Tab-separated table of C-alpha atoms in Angstrom:
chain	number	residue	atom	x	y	z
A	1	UNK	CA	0.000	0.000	0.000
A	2	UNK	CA	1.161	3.273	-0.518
A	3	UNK	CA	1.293	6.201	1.490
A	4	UNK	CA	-0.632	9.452	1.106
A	5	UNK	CA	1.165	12.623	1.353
A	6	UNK	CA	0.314	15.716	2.670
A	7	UNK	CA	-0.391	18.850	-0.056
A	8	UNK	CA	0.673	21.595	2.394
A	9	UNK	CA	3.593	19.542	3.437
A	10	UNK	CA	4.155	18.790	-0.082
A	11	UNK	CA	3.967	22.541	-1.202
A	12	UNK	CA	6.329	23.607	1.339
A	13	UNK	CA	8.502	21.258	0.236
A	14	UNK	CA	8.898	22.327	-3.238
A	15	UNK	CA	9.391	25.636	-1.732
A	16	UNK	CA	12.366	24.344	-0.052
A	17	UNK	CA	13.588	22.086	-3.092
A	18	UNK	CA	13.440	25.640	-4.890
A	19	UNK	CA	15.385	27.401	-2.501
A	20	UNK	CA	18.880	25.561	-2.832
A	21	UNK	CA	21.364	26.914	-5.520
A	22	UNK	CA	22.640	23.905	-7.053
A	23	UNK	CA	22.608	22.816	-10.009
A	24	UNK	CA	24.729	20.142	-12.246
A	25	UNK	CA	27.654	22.017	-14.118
A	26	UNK	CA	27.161	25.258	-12.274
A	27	UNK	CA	29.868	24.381	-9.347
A	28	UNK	CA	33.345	22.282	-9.925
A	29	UNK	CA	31.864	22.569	-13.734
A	30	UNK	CA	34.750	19.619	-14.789
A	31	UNK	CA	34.211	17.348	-12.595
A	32	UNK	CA	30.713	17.286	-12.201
A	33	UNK	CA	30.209	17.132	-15.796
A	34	UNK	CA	32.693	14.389	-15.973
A	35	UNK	CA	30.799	12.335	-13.432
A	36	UNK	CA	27.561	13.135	-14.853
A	37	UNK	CA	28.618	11.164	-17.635
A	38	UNK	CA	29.765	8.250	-15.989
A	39	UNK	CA	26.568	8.327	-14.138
A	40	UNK	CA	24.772	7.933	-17.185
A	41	UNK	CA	27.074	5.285	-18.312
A	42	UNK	CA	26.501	3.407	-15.405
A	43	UNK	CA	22.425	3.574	-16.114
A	44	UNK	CA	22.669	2.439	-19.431
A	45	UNK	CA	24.691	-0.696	-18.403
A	46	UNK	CA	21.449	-1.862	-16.832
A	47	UNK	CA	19.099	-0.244	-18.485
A	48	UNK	CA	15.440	-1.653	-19.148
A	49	UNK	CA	14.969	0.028	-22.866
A	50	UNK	CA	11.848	1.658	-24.543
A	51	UNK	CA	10.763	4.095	-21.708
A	52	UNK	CA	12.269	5.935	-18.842
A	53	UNK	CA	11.312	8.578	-16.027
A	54	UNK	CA	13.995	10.142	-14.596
A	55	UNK	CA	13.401	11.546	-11.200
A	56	UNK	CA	14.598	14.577	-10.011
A	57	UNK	CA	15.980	15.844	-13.646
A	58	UNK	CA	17.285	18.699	-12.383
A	59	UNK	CA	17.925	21.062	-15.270
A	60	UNK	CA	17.853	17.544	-17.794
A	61	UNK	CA	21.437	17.654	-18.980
A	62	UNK	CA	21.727	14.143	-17.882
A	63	UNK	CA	17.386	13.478	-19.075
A	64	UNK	CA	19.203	14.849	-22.288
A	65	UNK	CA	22.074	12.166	-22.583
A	66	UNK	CA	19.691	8.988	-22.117
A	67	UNK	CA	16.864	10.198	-24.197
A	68	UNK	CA	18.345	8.602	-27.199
A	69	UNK	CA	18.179	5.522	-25.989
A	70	UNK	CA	14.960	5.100	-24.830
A	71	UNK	CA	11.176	5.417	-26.759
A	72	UNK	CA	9.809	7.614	-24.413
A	73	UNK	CA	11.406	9.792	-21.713
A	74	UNK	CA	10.116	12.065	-19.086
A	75	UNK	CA	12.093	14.442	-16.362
A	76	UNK	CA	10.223	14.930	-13.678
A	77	UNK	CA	12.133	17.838	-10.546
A	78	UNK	CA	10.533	19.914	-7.973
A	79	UNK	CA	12.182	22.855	-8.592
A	80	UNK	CA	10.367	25.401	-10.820
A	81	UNK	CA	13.856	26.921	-11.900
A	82	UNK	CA	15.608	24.056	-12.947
A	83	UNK	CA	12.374	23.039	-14.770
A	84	UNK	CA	12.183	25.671	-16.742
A	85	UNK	CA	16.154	25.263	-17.700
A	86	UNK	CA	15.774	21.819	-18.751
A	87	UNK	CA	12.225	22.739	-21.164
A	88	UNK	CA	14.406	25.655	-22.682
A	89	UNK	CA	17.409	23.723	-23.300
A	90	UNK	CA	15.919	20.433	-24.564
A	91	UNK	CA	12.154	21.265	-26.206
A	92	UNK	CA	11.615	17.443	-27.561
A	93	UNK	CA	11.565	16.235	-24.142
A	94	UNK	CA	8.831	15.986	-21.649
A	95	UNK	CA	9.627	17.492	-18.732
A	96	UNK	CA	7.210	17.962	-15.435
A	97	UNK	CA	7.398	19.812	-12.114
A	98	UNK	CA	5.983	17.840	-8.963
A	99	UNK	CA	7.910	16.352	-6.143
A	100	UNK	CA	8.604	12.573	-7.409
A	101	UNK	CA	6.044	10.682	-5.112
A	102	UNK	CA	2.867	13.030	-6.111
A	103	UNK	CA	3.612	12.048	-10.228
A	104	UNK	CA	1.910	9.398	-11.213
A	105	UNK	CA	1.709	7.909	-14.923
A	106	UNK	CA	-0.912	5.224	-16.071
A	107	UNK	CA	1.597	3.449	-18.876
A	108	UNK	CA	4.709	2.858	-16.489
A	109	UNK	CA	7.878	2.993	-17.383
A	110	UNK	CA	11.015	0.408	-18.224
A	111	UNK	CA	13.563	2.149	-16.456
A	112	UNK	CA	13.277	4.736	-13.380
A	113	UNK	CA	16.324	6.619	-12.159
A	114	UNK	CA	16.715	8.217	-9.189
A	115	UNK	CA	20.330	10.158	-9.431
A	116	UNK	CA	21.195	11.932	-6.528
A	117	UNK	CA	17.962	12.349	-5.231
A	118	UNK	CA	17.218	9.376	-2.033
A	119	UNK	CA	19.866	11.913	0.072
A	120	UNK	CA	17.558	15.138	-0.120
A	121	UNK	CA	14.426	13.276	0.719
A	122	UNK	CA	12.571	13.293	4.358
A	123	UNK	CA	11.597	9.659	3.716
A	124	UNK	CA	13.904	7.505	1.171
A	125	UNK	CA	11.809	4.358	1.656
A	126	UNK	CA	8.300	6.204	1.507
A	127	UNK	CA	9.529	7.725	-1.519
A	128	UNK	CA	10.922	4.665	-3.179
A	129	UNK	CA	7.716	3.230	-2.387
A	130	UNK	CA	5.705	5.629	-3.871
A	131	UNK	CA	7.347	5.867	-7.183
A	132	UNK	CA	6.927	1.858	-7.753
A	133	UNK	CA	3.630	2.946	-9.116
A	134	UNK	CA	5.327	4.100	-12.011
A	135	UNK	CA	7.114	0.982	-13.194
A	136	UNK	CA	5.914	-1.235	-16.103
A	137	UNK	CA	5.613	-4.720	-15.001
A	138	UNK	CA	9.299	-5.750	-16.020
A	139	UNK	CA	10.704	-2.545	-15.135
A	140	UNK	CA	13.472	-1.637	-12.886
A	141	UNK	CA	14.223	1.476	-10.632
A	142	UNK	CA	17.919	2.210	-10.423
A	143	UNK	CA	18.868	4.912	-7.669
A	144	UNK	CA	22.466	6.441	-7.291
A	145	UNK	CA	23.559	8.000	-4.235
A	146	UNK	CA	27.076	9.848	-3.263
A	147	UNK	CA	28.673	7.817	-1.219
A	148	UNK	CA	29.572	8.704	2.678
A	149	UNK	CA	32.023	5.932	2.878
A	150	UNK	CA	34.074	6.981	-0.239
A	151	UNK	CA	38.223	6.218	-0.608
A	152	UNK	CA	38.231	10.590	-0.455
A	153	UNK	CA	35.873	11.169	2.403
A	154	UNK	CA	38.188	8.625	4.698
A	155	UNK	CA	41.414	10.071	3.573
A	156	UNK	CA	39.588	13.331	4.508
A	157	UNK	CA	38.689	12.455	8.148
A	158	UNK	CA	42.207	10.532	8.225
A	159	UNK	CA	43.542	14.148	7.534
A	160	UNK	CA	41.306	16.165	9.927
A	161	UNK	CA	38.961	18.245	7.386
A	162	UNK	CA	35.848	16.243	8.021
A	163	UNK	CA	35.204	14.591	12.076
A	164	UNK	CA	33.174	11.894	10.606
A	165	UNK	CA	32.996	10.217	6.973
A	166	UNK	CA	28.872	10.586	7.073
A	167	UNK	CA	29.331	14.319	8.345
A	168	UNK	CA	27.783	16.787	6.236
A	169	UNK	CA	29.384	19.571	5.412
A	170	UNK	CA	28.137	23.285	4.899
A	171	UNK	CA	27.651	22.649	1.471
A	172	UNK	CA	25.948	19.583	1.612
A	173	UNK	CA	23.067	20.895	3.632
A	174	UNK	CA	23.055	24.816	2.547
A	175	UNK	CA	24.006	24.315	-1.212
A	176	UNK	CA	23.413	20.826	-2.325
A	177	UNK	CA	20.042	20.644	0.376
A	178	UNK	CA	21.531	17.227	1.671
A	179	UNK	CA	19.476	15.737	4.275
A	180	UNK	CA	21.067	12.342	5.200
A	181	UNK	CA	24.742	10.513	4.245
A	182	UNK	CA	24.691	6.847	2.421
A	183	UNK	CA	26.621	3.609	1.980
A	184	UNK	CA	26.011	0.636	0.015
A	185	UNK	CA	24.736	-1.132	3.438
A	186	UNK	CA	22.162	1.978	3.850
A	187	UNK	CA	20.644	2.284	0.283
A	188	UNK	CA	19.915	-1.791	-0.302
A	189	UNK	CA	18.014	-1.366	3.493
A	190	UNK	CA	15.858	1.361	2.148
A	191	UNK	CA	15.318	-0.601	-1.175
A	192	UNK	CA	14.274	-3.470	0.869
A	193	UNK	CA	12.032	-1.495	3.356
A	194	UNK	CA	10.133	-0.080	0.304
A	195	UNK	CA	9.855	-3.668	-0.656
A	196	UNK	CA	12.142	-3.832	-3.550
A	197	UNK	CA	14.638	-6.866	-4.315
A	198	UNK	CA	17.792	-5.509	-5.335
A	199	UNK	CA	19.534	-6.953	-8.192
A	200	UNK	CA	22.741	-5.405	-8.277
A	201	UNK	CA	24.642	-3.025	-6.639
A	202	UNK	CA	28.027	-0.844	-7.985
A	203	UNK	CA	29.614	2.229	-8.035
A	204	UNK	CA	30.585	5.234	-10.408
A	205	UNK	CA	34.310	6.899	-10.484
A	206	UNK	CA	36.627	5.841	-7.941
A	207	UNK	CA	38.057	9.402	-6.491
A	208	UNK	CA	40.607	9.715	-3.471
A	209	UNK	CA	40.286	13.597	-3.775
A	210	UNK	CA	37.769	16.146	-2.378
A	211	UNK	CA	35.792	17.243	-5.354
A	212	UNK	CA	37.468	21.079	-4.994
A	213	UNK	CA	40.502	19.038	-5.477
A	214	UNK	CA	39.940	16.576	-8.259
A	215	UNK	CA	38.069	19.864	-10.419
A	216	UNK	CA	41.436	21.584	-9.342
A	217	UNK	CA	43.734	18.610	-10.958
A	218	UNK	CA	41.722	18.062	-14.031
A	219	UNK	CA	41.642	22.008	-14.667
A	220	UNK	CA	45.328	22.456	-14.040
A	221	UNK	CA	47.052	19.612	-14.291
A	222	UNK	CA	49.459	19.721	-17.218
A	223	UNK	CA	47.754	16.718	-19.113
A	224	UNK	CA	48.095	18.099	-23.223
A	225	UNK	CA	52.299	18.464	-22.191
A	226	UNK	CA	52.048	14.913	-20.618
A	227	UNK	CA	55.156	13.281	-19.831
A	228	UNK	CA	56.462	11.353	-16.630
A	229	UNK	CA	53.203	10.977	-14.167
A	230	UNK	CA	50.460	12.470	-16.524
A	231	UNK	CA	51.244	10.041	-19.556
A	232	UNK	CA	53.390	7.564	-20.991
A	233	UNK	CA	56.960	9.080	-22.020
A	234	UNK	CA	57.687	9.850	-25.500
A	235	UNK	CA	53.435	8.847	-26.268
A	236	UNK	CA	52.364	12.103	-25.391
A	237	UNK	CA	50.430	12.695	-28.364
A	238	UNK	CA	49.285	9.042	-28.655
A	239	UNK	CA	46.042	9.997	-26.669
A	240	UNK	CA	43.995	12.389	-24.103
A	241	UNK	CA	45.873	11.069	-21.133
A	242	UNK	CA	43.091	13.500	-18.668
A	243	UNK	CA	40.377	11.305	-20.562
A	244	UNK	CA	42.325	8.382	-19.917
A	245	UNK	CA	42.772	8.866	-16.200
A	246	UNK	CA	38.734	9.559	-15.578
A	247	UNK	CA	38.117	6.251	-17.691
A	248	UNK	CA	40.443	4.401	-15.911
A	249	UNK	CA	38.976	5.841	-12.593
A	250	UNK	CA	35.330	4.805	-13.431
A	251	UNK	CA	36.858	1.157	-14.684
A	252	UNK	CA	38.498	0.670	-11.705
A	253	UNK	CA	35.411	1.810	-9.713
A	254	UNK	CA	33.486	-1.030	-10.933
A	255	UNK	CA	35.799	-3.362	-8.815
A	256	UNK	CA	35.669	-1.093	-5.607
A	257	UNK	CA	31.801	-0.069	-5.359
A	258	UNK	CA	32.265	0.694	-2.026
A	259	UNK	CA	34.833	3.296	-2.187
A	260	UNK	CA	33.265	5.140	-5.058
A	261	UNK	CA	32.329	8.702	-5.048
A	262	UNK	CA	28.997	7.557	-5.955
A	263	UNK	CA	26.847	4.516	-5.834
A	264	UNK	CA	24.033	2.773	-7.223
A	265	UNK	CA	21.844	-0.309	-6.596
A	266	UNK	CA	19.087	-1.470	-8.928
A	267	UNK	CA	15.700	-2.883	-7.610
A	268	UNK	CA	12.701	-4.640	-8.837
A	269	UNK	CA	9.583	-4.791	-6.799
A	270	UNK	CA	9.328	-8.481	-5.266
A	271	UNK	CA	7.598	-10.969	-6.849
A	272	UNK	CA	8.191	-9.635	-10.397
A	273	UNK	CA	10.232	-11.302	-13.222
A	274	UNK	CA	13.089	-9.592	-15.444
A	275	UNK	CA	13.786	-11.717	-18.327
């Protein structure tokens, strides 16, 4: 059964959704857009095709880089800003402003993703819950999370500038509007409170610096002259060694899930059949 929510709770909480600057690209531009990508590499590695919501689009860059490979796609965000970004920037997509439990489409979808959005919520499970309405009878919900337990965020307490791995920091609750800190452990139990089975778990860019300092290195870093460290000697032309070292980092991520930057598990409601 699923939960009814609360319209005056509801409107003040788009209020609040509206009220926090981020947005993808606008802060540590490189390396967000960098991960960004990965992210959406990682959902179309397990991808249900032909139709997919993606929940809490934010300004639909990312809506924007799966819609090709899917049918039908809608963005759905609560804020009224970044909604009317993401209709401006990409007209052939449908994109809708609600908070993601109130939306509610009769023809379900293949593939639901949830990217960064379990973290801001007041109720993960409620809302994972909620949005199983929208999933086709095959379809799958895949949710990514950042990740409090990440290689960077221990090197980070190991050095002093954080007290506790799932602290958050100024900018997680005044910018970013965090509201809670995740590992692996954390997301499958809200997956399975909601009543989903999850079907694989795995994480996206494996990152041992703060994000200031990883947008720092891949801004600055003197990747085109290459050379001893930042390339092969005497191949410097051979290839985009700063490419190279963010593919090798999402590889190698793969392997260490739980030390990612950010992670991901992918759930079907019980009792339900993926061939």
């Amino acid at each position: 059964m699923i939960e009814s929510f609360d319209g005056n709770k509801n409107n003040e909480e788009l209020h609040l959704q509206d009220s926090f600057p981020w947005q993808r690209g606008k802060f540590y531009g490189s390396y967000e857009e960098l991960l960004g990508r990965y992210i959406v590499q990682s959902v179309l590695e397990n991808m249900r095709p032909m139709s997919l919501l993606d929940l809490a689009c934010g300004n639909g860059l990312l809506t924007n880089m799966m819609a090709p490979y899917f049918n039908r796609v809608v963005g759905v965000d609560a804020s009224k800003t970044h909604i009317a970004e993401a209709k401006s920037c990409y007209p052939d997509i449908e994109f809708i402003r609600s908070l993601a439990e109130d939306y509610m489409d009769d023809n379900g979808f293949d593939t639901i993703t949830m990217v960064t959005l379990l973290e801001h919520v007041q109720d993960p499970s409620n809302l994972l819950r909620a949005c199983a309405k929208n999933l086709a009878s095959k379809g799958i919900l895949i949710a990514h999370v950042p990740n409090a337990a990440a290689i960077n965020r221990r090197i980070s307490k190991i050095m002093g500038s954080l007290s506790d791995e799932y602290e958050l920091s100024p900018f997680d609750l005044n910018v970013a509007g965090h509201r809670r800190s995740y590992d692996l452990s954390l997301l499958i139990q809200d997956f399975h409170n909601a009543g989903f089975e999850v079907v694989k778990t795995g994480g996206v860019f494996y990152k041992m610096l703060s994000t200031p300092q990883i947008n720092w290195f891949l801004e600055n870093g003197p990747w085109e002259e290459g050379g001893f460290g930042w390339g092969r000697v005497g191949e410097e032309n051979s290839k985009d060694w700063r490419q190279a070292f963010c593919d090798a980092c999402y590889e190698f991520g793969k392997e260490r899930a739980e030390d990612c930057n950010v992670i991901y598990a992918v759930g079907r409601l019980k009792n339900r059949i993926i061939e």
